[in-house]
Coordinates of C-alpha atoms and ligand atoms in Angstrom, one line a residue:
Chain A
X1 CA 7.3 95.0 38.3
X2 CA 4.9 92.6 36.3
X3 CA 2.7 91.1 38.3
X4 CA 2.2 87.7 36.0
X5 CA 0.3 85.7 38.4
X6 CA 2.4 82.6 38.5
X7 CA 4.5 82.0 41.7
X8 CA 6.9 79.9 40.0
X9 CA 8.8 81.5 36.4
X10 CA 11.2 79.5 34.9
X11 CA 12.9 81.3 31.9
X12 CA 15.0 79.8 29.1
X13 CA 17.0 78.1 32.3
X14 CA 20.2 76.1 31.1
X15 CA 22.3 73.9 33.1
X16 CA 26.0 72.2 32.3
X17 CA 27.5 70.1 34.4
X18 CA 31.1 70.8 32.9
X19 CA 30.8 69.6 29.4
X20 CA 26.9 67.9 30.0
X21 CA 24.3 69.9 29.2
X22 CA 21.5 68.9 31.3
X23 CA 18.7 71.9 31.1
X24 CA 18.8 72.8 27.9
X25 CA 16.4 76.0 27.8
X26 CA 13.6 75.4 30.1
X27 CA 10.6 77.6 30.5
X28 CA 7.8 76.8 33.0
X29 CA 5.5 78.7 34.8
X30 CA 3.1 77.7 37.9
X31 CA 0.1 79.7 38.7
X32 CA -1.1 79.4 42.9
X33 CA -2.8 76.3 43.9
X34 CA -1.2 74.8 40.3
X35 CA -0.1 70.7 40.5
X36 CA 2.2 70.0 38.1
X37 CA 3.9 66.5 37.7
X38 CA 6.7 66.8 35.7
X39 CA 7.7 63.5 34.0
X40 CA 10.4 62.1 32.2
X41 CA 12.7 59.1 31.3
X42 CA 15.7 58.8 33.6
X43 CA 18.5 61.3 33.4
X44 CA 16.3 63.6 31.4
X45 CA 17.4 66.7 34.0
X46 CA 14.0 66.1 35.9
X47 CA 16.0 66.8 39.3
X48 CA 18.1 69.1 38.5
X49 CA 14.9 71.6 37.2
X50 CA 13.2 71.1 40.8
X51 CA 17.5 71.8 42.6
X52 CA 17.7 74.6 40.5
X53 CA 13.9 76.2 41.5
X54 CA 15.2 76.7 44.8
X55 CA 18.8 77.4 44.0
X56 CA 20.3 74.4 45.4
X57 CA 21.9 73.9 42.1
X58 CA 22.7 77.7 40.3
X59 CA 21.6 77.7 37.1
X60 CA 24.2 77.9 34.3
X61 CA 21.6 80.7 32.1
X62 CA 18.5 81.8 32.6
X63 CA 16.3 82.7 35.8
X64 CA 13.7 81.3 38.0
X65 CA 11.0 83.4 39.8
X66 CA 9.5 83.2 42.9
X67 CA 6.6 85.7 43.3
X68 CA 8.0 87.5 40.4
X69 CA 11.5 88.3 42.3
X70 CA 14.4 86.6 40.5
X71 CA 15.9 83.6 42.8
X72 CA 19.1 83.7 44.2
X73 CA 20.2 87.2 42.3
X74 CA 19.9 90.3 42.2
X75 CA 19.7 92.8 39.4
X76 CA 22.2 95.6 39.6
X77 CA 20.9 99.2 38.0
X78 CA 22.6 98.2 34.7
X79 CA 20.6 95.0 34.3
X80 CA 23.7 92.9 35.4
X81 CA 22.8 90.0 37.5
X82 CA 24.8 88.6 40.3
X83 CA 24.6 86.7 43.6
X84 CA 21.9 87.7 45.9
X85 CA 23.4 87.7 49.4
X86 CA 23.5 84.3 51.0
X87 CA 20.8 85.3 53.8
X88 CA 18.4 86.3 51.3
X89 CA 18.8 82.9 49.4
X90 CA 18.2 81.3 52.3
X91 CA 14.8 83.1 53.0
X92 CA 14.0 82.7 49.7
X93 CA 14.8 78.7 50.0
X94 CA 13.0 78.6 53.4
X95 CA 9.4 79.5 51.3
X96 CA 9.8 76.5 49.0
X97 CA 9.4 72.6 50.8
X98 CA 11.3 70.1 49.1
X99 CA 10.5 66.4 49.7
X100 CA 13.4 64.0 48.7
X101 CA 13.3 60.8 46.6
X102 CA 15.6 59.3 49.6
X103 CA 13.5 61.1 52.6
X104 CA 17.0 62.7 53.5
X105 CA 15.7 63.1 57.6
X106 CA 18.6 63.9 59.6
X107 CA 19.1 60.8 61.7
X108 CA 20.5 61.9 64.7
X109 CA 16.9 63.4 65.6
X110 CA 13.6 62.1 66.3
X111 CA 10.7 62.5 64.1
X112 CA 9.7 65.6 65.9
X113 CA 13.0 66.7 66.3
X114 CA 13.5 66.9 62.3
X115 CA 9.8 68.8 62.3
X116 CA 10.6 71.9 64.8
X117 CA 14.6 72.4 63.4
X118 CA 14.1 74.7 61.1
X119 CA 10.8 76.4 62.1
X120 CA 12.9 77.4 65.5
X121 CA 16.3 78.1 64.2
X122 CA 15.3 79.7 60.8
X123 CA 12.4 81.0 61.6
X124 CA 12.5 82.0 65.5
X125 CA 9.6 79.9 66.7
X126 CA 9.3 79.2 70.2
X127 CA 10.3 75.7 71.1
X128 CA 6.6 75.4 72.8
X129 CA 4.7 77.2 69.5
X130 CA 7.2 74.6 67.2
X131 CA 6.1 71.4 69.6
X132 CA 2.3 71.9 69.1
X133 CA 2.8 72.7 65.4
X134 CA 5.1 69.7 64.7
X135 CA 2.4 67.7 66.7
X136 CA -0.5 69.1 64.4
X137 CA 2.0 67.9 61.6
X138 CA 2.2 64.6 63.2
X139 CA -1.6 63.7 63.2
X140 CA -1.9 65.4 59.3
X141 CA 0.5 62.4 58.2
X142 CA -1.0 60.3 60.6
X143 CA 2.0 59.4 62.8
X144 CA 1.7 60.9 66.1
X145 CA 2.9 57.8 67.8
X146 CA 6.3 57.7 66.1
X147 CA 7.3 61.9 67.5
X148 CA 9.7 60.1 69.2
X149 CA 10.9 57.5 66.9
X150 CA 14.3 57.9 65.5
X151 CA 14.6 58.1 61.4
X152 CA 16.2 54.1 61.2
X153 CA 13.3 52.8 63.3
X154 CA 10.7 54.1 60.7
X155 CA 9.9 52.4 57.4
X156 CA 10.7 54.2 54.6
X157 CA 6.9 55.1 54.0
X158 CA 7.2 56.4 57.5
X159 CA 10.2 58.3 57.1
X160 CA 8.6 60.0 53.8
X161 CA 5.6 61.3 55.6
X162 CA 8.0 62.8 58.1
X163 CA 9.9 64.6 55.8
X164 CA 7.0 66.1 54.0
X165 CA 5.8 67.0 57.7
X166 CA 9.0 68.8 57.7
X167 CA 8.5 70.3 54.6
X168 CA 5.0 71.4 56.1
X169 CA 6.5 72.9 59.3
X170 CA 8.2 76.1 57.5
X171 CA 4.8 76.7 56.3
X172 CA 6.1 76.9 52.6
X173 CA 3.9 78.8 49.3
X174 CA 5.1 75.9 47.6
X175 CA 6.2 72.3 47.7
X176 CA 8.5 70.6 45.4
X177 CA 8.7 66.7 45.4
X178 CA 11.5 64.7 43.9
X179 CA 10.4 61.0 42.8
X180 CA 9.0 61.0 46.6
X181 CA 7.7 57.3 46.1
X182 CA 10.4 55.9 44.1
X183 CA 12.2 54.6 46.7
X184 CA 9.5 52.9 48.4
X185 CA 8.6 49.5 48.4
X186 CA 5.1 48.9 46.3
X187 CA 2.9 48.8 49.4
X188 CA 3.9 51.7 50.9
X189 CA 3.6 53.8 48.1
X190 CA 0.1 54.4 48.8
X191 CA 0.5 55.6 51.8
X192 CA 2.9 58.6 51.2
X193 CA 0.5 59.7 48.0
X194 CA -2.8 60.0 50.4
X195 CA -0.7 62.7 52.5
X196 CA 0.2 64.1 49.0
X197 CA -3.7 63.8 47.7
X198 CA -4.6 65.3 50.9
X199 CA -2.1 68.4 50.7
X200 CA -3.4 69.0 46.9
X201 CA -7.0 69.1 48.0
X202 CA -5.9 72.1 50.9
X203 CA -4.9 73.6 47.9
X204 CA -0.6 73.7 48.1
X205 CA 0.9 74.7 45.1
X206 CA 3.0 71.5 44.3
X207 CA 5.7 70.6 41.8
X208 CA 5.8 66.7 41.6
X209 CA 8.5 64.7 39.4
X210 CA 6.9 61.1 39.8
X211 CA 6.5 58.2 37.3
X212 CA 3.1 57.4 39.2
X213 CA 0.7 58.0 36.6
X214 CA -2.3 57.0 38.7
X215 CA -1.2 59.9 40.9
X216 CA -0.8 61.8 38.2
X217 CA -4.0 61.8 36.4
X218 CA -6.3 62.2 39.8
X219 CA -3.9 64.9 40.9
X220 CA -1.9 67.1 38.5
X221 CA -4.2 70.0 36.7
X222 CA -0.7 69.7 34.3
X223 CA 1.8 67.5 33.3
X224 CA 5.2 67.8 31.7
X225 CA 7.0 65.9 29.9
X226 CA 10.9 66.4 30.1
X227 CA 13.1 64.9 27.9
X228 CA 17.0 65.3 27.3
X229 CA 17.1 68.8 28.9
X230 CA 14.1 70.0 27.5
X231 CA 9.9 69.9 27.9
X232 CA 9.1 68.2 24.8
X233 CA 5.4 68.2 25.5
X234 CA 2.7 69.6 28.4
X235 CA -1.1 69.5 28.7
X236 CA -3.3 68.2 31.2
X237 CA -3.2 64.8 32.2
X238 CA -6.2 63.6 29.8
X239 CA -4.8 65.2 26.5
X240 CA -1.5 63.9 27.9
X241 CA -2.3 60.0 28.6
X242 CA -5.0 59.7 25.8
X243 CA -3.6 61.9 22.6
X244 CA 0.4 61.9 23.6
X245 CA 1.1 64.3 20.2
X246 CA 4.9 64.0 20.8
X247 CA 6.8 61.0 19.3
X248 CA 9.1 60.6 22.5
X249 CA 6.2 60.9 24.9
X250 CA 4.7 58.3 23.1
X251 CA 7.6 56.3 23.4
X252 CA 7.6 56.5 27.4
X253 CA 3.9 56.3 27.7
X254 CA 4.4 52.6 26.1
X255 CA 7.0 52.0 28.5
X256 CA 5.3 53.1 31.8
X257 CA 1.7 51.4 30.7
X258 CA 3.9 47.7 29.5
X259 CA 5.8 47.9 33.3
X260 CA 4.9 45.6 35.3
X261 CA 3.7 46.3 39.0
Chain B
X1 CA 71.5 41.6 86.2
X2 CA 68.5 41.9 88.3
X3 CA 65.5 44.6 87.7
X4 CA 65.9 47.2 90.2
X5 CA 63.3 49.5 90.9
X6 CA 66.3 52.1 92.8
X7 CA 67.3 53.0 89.7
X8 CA 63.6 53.8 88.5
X9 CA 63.1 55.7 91.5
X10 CA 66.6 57.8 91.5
X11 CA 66.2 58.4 87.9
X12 CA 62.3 59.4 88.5
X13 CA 62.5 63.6 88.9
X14 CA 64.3 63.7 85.5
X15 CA 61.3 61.1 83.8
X16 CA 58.8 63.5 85.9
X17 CA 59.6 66.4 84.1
X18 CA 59.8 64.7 80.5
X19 CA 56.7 63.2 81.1
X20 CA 54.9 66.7 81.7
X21 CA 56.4 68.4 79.3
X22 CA 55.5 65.9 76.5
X23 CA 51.7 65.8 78.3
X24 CA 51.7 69.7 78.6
X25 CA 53.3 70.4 74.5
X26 CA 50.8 67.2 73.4
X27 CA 47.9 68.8 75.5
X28 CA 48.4 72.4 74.1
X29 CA 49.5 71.4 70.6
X30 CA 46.0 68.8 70.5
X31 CA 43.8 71.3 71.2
X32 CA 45.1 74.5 69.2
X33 CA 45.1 71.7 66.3
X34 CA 41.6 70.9 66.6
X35 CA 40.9 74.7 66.3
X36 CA 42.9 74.9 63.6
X37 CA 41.8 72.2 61.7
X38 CA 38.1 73.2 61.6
X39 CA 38.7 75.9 59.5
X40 CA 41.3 73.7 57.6
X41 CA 38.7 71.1 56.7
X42 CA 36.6 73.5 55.8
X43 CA 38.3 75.6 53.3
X44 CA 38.9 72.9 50.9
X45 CA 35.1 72.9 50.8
X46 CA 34.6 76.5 50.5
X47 CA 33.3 78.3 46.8
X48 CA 36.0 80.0 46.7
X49 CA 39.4 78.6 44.8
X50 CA 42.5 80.6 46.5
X51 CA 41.1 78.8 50.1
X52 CA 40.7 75.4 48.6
X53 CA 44.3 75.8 47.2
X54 CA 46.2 77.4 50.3
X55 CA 44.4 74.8 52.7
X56 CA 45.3 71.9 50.2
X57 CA 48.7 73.1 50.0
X58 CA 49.1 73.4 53.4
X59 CA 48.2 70.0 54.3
X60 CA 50.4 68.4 51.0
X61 CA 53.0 70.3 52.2
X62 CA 52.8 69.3 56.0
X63 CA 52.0 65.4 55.1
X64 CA 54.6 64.9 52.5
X65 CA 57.7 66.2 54.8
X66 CA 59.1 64.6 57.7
X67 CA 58.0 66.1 61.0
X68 CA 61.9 66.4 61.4
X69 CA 62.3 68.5 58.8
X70 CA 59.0 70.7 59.9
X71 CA 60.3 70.9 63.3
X72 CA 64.0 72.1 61.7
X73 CA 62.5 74.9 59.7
X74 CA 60.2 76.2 62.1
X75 CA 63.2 76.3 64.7
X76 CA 66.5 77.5 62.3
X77 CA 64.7 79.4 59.5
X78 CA 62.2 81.5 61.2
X79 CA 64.6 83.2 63.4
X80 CA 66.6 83.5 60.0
X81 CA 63.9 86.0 58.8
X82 CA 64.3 87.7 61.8
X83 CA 61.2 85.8 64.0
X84 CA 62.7 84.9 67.4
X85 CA 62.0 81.6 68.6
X86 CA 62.6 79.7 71.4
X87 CA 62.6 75.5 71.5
X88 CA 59.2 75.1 73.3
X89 CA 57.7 78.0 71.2
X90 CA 59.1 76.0 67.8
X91 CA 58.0 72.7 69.2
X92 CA 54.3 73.4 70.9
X93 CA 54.2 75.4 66.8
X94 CA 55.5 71.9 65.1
X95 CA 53.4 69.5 67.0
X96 CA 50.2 72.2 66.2
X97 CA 50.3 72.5 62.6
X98 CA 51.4 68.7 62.1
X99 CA 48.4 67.7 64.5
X100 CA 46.0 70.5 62.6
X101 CA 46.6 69.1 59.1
X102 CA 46.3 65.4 60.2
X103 CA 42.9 66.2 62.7
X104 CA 41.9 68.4 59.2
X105 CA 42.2 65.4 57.5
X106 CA 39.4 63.0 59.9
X107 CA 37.4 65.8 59.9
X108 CA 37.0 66.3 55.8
X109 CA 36.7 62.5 55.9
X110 CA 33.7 63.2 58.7
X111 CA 32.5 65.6 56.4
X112 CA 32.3 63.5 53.5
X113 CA 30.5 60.9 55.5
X114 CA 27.8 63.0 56.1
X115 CA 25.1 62.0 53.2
X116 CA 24.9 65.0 50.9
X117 CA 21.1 64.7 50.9
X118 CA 21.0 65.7 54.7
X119 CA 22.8 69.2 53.8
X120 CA 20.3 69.1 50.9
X121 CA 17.1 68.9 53.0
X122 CA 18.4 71.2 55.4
X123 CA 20.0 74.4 53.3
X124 CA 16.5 73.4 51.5
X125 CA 15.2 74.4 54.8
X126 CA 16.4 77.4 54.6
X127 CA 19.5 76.9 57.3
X128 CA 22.5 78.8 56.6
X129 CA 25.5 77.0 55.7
X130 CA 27.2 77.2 59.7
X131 CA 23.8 76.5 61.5
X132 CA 23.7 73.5 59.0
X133 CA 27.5 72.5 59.7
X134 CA 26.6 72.9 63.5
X135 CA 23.2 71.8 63.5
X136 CA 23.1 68.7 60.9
X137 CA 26.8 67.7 59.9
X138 CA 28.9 68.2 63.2
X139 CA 27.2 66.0 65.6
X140 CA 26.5 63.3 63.2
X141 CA 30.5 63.2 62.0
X142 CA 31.6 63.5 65.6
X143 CA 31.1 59.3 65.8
X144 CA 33.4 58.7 62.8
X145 CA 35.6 61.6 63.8
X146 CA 37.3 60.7 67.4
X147 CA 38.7 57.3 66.7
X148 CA 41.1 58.8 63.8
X149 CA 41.6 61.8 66.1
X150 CA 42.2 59.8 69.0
X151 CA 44.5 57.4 67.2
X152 CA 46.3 60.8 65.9
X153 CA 46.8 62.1 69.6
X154 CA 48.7 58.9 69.8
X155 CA 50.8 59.7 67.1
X156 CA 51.0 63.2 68.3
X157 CA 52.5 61.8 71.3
X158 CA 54.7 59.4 69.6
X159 CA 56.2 62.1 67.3
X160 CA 57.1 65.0 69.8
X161 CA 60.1 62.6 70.9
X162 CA 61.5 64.1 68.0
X163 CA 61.5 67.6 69.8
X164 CA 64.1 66.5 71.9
X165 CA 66.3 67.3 68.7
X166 CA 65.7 70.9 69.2
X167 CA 66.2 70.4 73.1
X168 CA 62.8 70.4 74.5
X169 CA 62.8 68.7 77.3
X170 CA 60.2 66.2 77.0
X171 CA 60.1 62.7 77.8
X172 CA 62.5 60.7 75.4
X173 CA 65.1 64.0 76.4
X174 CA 64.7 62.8 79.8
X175 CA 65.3 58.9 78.9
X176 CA 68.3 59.9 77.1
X177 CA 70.0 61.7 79.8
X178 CA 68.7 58.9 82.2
X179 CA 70.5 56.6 79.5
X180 CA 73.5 58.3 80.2
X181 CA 73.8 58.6 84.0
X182 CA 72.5 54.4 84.7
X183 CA 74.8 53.5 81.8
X184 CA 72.1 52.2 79.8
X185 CA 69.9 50.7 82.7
X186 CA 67.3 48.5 80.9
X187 CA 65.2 49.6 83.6
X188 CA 65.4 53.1 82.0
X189 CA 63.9 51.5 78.7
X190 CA 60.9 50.1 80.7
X191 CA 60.0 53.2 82.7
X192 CA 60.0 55.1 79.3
X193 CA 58.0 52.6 77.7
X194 CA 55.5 52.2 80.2
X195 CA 55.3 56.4 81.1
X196 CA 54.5 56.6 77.2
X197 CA 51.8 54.3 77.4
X198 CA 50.2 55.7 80.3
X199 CA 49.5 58.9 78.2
X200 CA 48.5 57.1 75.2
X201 CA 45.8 55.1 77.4
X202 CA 44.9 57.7 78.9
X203 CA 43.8 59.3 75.5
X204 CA 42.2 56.3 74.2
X205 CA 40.2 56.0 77.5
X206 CA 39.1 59.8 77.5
X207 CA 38.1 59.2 73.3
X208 CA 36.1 56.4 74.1
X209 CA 34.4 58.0 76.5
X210 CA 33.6 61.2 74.4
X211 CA 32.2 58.6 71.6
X212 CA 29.8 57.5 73.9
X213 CA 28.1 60.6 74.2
X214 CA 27.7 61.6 70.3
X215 CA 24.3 62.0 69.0
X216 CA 24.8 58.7 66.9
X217 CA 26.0 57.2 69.5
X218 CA 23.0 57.6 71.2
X219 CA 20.6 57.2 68.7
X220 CA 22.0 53.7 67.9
X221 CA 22.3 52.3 71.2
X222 CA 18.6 53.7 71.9
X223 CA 17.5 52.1 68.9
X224 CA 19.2 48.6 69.6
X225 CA 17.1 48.6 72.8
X226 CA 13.9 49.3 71.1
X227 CA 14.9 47.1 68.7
X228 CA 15.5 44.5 71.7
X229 CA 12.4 45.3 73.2
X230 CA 10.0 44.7 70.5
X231 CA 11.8 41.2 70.2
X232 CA 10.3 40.4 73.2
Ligands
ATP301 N1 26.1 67.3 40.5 C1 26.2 66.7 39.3 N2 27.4 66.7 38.6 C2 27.5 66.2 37.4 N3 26.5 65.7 36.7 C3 25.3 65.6 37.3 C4 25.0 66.2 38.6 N4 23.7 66.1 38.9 C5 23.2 65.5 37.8 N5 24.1 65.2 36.8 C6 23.8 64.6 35.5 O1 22.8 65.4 34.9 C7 21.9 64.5 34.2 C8 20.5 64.8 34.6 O2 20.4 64.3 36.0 P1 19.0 64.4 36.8 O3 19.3 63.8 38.1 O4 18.5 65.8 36.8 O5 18.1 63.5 36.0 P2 16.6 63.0 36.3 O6 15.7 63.3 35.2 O7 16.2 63.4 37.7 O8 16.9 61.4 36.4 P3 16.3 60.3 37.3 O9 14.9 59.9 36.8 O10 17.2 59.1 37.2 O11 16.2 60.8 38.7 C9 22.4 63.1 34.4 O12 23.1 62.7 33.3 C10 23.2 63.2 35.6 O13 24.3 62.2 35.6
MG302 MG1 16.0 62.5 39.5

């Protein structure tokens, strides 16, 4: 086995949707403790990239690793590839936390509720071991009061720093946020990217597609750009805001900066 | 003519013993249906194409004939191919798969009313695909699934008059033969009409009662009274 050092290795990963091709040969790698914002103009395949890292899309060609262990196949002797089994996706999904651009918590459970799920009936936790954990979650997004709260009486700032305490509960090597404050009005953006700030400074691996270039620049060690299918350009974020080489980056870097907030 | 009530009550052993056999079929036939239509709803779901066909087929097949017709060729050609059947064994089987296609059908509809981001975030959990059915989309779909189902009971119940084709003797048998004996009492139209209403309250008051107590329900009505609360 190579041991390359990256926990996430994307390799030449295509993706139709029937006729559309949306990945169009994507490599990637993401060393551990890496934060990498991936950015994009809309409909670029920015989504489907993070869906297919953890296999909740399967990728049309190519491969993604996890810890150097192809996700969601298996190799056969011959060097044929096919389905891993579905239990071993699922563990392999369970070490990745995704965040959602629309929170997606399950809204016939509290807020603590949608914390201990998955650590008890995935992972075997205790219901008491699951409660203090979810609790510890709770005071890391600052929302201890709301345990009991039920997703619709949460604002959507709220709701997002559940979910990401979710996320946190399966006690994943990696986190993987989709456009997490894009769905947020303006002033409770802020709040969701502290958590997020905070989570990078403890030193999570973290894959963020976000338009937030503030965000971007104190956080990400790299960004990439994405564009039709493809990473047209990467670099970290000074190189990338202040000498944009690629024509199309330049392009969406006028955009974003011209947008009004 | 004056409504008498004798006629009711002399005629009321044959309306008795319609009226359980149509509860007893309805009863059996409601609840094998719901079994079977789990699986039914699920298989036009499934990865796999020759289940999404058979199940689709299935349920074009079963909605776009007449329940007469079903009830015909489960009685006359099965025993053709050399499967013996009797009239209640043909009838409870007609009323099943006709109630498991149509229950099949709430419960896809369910399904699909389940946001697809809340199977996202949990097979991105890591839960399996039946802890996430049982866990995540069952109990929120039960609130949008028991009104249809309930109103299908009712139809259930409506449609197994037809049985008495096939000579079940269920509760529209029983009005016919009462027909016959009172000379076509109109009192014999009332008793029918109010003995099949009785059943079909009855399963609207047991559905509404089962709504109450889904998750949604619940999380709703707790909500509203928060929501109530912090008005004050
Ligand atoms: N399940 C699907 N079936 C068919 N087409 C899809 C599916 N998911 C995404 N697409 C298409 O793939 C393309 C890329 O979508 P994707 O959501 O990955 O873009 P994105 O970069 O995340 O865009 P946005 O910034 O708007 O979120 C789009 O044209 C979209 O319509
Ligand atoms: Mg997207």
């Amino acid at each position: 086995m190579t041991t390359s050092g990256s926990i996430i290795r994307v390799q030449n990963l295509h993706k139709w949707f029937g006729e559309l091709h949306v990945l169009k040969g994507i490599d990637l790698e993401v060393k551990a403790g890496e934060k990498v914002c991936i950015m994009g103009p809309s409909g670029s395949g920015k989504s489907t990239l993070l869906r297919c890292l953890n296999f909740l899309e399967e990728p049309s060609k190519g491969i993604v690793f996890l810890d150097d262990l192809p996700v969601g196949y298996i190799e056969d002797a011959d060097g044929k590839r096919r389905r891993d089994t579905e239990s071993n996706i699922n563990r392999m999904r369970a070490r990745m936390g995704v965040v959602f651009q629309s929170f997606n918590l399950w809204t016939h459970m509290t807020a603590s509720a949608n914390i201990v799920e998955a650590p008890i009936h995935v992972n075997g936790l205790s219901r008491q071991a699951a409660n203090e954990k979810a609790l510890s979650l709770l005071r890391l997004v600052g929302l201890e009061d709301k345990k009991d709260a039920y997703p619709a009486q949460l604002s959507g700032g709220q709701q997002q720093r559940i979910a990401i305490a979710r996320a946190l509960a399966m006690d994943p090597e990696i986190m993987l946020f989709d456009e997490p404050t894009s769905a947020l009005d303006p002033e409770l953006v802020g709040e969701v990217l502290a958590v997020m700030s905070e989570l990078a400074r403890g030193g999570m691996t973290m894959i963020v597609v976000t338009h937030d270039m503030g965000f971007a620049s104190a956080v990400a060690d790299r960004i990439v750009f994405m564009d039709h299918g493809q990473v047209v350009e990467e670099g970290p974020p000074s190189t990338f805001f202040q000498q944009p080489k690629n024509e199309r980056t330049i392009q969406f870097l006028a955009k974003m900066t011209s947008r009004p907030f | 003519m004056p409504f008498s009530l004798s006629i009711i009550a002399e005629a009321w052993p044959t309306f008795e013993a319609g009226l359980i056999t149509t509860a007893i079929f309805c009863s059996v036939a409601s609840v094998l249906g719901l079994v079977l239509a789990v699986p039914i709803a699920l298989a036009q779901f499934s990865r796999s194409w020759p289940w999404r066909v058979s199940a689709k087929v299935l349920v074009e097949i079963v909605r776009d004939t007449p329940f007469l017709v079903q009830v015909f060729v489960i009685y006359f050609v099965f025993p053709a191919t050399g499967i013996p059947m009797s009239s209640t064994v043909a009838g409870i089987l007609a009323l099943t798969i006709h109630g498991a296609v149509y229950f099949s059908e709430s419960i896809r509809g369910a399904i699909l009313s389940v946001p697809k981001g809340q199977v996202d975030a949990a097979r991105a959990a890591g839960m399996s695909y039946p802890l996430t059915m049982r866990r995540i989309v069952f109990p929120q779909m039960m609130g949008y699934v028991l009104p249809p189902i309930g109103n299908q009971i009712v139809g259930l119940i409506k449609d197994s008059a037809v049985l008495s084709i096939i000579s079940v003797p269920e509760l529209s048998m029983a009005f016919q033969n009462v027909l016959g004996t009172t000379f076509a009492a109109p009192e014999a139209f009332v008793a029918v009409a109010v003995l099949y209403w009785l059943l079909t309250s009855a399963v609207t008051l047991v559905m509404s009662r089962l709504e109450q107590l889904t998750p949604t329900h619940r999380s709703t009505q707790e909500m509203t009274s928060l929501l109530a609360k912090a008005d004050r």
